[in-house]
C-alpha positions as a printed NumPy array, in Angstrom:
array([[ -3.209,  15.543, -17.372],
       [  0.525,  14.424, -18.021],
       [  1.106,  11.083, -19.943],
       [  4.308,   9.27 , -19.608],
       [  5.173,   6.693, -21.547],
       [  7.42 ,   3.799, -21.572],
       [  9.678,   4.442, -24.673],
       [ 12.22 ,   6.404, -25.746],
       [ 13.456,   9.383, -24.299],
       [ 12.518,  11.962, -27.084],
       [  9.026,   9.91 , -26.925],
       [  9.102,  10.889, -23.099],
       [  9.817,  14.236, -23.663],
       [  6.899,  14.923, -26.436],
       [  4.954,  13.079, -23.762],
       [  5.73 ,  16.181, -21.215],
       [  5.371,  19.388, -23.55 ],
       [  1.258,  18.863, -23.022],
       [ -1.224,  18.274, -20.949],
       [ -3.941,  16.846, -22.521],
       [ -4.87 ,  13.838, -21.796],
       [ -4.137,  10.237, -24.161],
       [ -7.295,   9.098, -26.004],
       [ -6.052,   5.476, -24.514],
       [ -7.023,   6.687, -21.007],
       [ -9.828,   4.082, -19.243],
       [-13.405,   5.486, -19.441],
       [-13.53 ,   7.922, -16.396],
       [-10.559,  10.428, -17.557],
       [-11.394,  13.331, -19.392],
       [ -9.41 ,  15.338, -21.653],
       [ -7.369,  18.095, -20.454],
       [ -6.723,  19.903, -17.362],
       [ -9.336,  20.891, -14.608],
       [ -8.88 ,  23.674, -11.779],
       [-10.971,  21.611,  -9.119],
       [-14.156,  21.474, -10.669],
       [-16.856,  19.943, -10.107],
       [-19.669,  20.172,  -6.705],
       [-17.826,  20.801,  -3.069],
       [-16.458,  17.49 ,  -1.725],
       [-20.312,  15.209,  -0.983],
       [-20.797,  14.307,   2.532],
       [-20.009,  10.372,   3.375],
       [-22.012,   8.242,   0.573],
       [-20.368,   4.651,   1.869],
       [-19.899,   3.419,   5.118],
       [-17.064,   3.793,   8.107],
       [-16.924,   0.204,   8.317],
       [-16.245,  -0.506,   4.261],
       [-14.38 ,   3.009,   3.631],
       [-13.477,   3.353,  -0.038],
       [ -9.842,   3.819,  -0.804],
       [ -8.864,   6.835,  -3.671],
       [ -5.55 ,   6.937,  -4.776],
       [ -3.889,  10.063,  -6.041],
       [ -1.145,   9.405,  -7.864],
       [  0.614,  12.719,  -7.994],
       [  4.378,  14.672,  -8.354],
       [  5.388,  18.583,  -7.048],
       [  7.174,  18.363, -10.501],
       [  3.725,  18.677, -12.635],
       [  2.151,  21.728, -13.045],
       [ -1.37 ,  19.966, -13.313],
       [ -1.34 ,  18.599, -10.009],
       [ -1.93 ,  20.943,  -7.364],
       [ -5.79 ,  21.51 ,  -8.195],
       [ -5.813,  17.351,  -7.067],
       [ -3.874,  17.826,  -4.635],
       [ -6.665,  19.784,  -3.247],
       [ -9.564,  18.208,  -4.177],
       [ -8.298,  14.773,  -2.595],
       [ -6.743,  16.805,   0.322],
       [-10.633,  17.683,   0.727],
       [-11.465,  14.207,   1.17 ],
       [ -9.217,  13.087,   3.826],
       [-11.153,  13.234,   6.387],
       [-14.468,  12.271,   5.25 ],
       [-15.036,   8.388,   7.311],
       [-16.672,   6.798,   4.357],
       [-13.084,   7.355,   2.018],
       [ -9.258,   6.233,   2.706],
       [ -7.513,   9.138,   0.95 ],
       [ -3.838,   8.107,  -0.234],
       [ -1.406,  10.55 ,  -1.912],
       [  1.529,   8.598,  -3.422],
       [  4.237,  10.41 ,  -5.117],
       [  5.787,   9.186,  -8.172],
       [  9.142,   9.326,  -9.876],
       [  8.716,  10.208, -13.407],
       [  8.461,  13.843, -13.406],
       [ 11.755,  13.719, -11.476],
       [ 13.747,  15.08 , -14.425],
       [ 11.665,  18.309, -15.123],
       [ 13.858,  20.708, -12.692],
       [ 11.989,  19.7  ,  -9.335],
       [ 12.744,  15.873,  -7.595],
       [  9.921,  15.426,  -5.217],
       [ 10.591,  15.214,  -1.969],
       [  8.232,  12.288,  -1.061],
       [  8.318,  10.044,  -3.996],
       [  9.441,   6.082,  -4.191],
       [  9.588,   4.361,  -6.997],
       [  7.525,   1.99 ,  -5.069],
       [  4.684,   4.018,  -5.886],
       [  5.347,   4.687,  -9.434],
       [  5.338,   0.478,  -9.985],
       [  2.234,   0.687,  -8.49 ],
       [  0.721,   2.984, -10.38 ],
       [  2.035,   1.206, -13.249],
       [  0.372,  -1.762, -12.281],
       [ -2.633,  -0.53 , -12.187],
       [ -2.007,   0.311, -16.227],
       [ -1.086,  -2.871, -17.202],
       [ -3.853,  -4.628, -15.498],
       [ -6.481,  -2.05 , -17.308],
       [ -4.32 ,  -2.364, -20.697],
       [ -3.574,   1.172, -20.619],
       [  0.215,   1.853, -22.153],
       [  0.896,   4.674, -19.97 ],
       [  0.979,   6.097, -16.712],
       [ -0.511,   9.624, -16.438],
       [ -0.678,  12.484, -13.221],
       [ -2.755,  14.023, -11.757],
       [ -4.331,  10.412, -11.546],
       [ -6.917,   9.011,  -8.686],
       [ -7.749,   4.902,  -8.625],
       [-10.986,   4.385,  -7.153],
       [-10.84 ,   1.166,  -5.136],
       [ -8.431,  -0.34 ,  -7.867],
       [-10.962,  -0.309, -10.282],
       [-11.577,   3.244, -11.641],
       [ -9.408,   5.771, -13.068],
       [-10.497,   9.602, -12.293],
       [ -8.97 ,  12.672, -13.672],
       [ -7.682,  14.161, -10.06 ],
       [ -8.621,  17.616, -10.05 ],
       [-12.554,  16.487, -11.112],
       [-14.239,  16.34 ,  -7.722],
       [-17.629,  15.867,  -8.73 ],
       [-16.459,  12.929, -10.995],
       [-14.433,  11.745,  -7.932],
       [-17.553,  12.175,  -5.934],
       [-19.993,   9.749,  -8.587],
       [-16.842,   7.552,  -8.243],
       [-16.833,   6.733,  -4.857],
       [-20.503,   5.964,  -4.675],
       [-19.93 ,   3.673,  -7.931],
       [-17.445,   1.724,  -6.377],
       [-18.11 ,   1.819,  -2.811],
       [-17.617,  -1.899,  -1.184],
       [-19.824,  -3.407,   1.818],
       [-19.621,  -6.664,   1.411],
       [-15.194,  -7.131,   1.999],
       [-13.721,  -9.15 ,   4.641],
       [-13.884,  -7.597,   8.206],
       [-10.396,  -5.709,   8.961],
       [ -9.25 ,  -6.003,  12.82 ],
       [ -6.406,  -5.015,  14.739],
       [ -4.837,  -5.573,  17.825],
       [ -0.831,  -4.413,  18.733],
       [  1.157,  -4.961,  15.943],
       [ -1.534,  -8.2  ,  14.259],
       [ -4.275,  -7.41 ,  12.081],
       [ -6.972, -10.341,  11.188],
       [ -8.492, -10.207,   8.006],
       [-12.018, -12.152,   8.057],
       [-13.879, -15.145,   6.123],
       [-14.829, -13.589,   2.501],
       [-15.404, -13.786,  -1.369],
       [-12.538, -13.175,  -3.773],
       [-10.119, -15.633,  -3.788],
       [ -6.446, -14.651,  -3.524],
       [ -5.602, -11.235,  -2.269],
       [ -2.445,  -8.983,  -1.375],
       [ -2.622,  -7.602,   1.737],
       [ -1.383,  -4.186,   1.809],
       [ -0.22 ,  -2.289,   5.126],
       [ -0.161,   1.494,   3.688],
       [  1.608,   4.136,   6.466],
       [  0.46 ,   7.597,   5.575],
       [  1.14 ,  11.354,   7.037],
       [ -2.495,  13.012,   8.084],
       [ -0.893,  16.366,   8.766],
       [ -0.977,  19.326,   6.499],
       [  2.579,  19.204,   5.066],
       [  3.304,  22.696,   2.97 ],
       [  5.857,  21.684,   0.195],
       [  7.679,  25.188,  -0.709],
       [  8.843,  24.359,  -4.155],
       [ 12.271,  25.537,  -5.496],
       [ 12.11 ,  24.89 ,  -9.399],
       [ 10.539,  23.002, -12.24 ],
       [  7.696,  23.834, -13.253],
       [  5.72 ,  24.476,  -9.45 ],
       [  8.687,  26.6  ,  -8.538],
       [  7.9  ,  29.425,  -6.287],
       [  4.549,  27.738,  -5.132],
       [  4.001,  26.199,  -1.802],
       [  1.943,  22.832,  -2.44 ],
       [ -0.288,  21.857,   0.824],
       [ -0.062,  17.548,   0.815],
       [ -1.924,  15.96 ,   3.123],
       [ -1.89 ,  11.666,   3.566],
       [  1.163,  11.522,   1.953],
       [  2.107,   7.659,   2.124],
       [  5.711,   7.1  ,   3.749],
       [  5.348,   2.805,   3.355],
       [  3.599,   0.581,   1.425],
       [  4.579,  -3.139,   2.674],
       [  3.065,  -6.023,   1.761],
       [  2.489,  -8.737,   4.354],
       [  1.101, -11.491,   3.164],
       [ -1.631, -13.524,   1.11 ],
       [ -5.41 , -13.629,   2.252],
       [ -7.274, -16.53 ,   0.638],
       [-10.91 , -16.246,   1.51 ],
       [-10.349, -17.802,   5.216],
       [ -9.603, -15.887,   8.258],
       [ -5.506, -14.94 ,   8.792],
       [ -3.681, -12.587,  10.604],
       [ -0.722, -11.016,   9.418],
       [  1.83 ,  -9.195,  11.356],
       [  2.245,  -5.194,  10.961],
       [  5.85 ,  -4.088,  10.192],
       [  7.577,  -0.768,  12.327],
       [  5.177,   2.368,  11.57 ],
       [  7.462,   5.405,  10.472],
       [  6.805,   8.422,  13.139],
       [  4.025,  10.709,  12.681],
       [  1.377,   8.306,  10.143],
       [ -1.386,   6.575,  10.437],
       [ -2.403,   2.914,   8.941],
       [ -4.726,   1.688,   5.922],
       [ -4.684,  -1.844,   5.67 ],
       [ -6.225,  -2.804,   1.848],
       [ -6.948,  -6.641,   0.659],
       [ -6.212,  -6.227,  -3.037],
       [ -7.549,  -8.973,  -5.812],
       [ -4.325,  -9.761,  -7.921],
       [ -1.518,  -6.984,  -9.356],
       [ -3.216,  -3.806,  -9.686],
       [ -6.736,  -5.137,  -8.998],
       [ -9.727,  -4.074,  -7.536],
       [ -9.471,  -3.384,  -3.425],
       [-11.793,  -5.838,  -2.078],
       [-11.655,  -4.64 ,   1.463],
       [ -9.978,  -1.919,   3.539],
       [ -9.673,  -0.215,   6.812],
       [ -8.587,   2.488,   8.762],
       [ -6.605,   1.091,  12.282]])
C-alpha cells in the first residue's frame, strides 16, 4: 500500500519509494502489498434492498493497485454490494496522470482520514460503508468486511424520473450523495509511470459524485442532476463528512 502524506514535497516523495503500509493505518489494513489474496469473491451475505457500498480508492499511477482493481472489479455485480472505483489525484506526478481521476475524489478520500484521525491518505484503499478501511487487494478481508458492516435497517431509497425519496429513519443529519458510475469493462492501456506497458481492466469507475441535499430523519425527495452517458446511479445517505453510509441504493 502507498501512503501519501500531507507535507512537504521531499516528505511526499519518501512517502512513494515504498509500499508498505503506515503503522497509523485504522485497524483493518495490513502491512504491505497483497496479489488478490484471500477466498474467491463470497456469494451475496447482505441484502438487495440494503446493498453495502465498498469504495476503492485507487490510481493507474500505483503499481499496487491493479490486484484491487480486480478483486473489487469481482464484486461489481454481486446485488448485496455497490462497488465504486474512484480515482484519485496524488499519484499524478509519478510519470502516468490517470485518465479518470477528480480531485473530487481525492477530498473524499481525505475525508474519510480526517474523520478516522488517520494523517494520511493511502491506495490501494477500500471504505466499507464509510466506516471500515480494507487493504484493496485482500478479498477475503473485504469479504468479512462486508458482512461486518452490512446495513438493514437505513431509510428506504426510491426513484421515479429524475426525483428520488429518501424515507422516515434513524441518524440524524445526512448528505445525500447521487454517485454516476461506468458498469462496463473499461481496459486502461497504460503509457508510463510505473503501470506502463500494462493494460488495467476498471470496471464502476465513478464519472460524478453530486451532492443534492440534506436528509434529516423525515421523508424528502431530492432532485437527480443530468447523468453523464453510459453510467448507472448509487444514491448513498451519508452521516456527517466522511461518515458512516447509513443507507444506499442502486436506481
Amino acid at each position: 500500500m502507498r501512503s501519501f502524506f500531507a507535507a512537504s514535497a521531499a516528505l511526499v516523495l519518501a512517502a512513494c519509494s515504498g509500499a508498505t503500509a503506515s503503522p497509523n493505518l485504522a485497524q483493518g489494513e495490513g502491512a504491505g502489498e497483497a496479489s488478490g489474496g484471500g477466498a474467491p469473491s463470497a456469494a451475496a451475505t447482505g441484502s438487495a434492498a440494503h446493498p453495502t457500498v465498498i469504495e476503492l480508492y485507487q490510481s493507474q499511477g500505483c503499481s499496487s493497485c491493479p490486484p484491487a482493481d480486480a478483486v473489487v472489479n469481482r464484486f461489481a455485480d454481486r446485488p448485496d454490494v455497490i462497488a465504486l472505483s474512484f480515482a484519485v489525484t496524488y499519484w499524478d506526478d509519478l510519470g502516468w496522470k490517470d485518465t479518470f481521476g477528480d480531485p473530487a475524489y481525492t477530498a473524499r478520500q481525505w475525508d474519510y482520514a480526517h474523520a478516522a484521525g488517520r494523517p494520511q491518505v493511502a491506495t490501494p484503499q477500500v471504505i466499507v460503508n464509510g466506516k471500515q478501511p480494507v487493504l484493496g487487494s485482500r478479498e477475503g478481508e473485504l469479504n468479512q468486511a462486508i458482512a461486518r458492516n452490512a446495513v438493514s435497517d437505513g431509510p428506504a431509497i426510491t426513484a421515479q424520473g429524475n426525483k428520488v425519496s429518501v424515507g422516515a429513519g434513524k441518524g440524524g443529519s445526512a448528505t445525500v450523495w447521487v454517485v454516476r458510475y461506468d458498469p462496463r469493462t473499461l481496459n486502461v492501456p497504460i503509457r508510463a509511470g510505473e503501470n506502463g506497458g500494462r493494460t488495467i481492466p476498471h470496471r464502476n469507475v465513478v464519472r460524478q459524485l453530486v451532492s443534492v441535499g440534506q436528509w434529516n430523519g423525515k421523508p424528502a425527495s431530492f432532485t437527480l442532476p443530468a447523468a453523464p452517458a453510459n453510467t448507472r446511479t448509487a444514491i448513498l445517505v451519508q452521516s456527517g463528512k466522511g461518515g458512516p453510509i447509513l443507507s444506499a441504493a442502486k436506481i
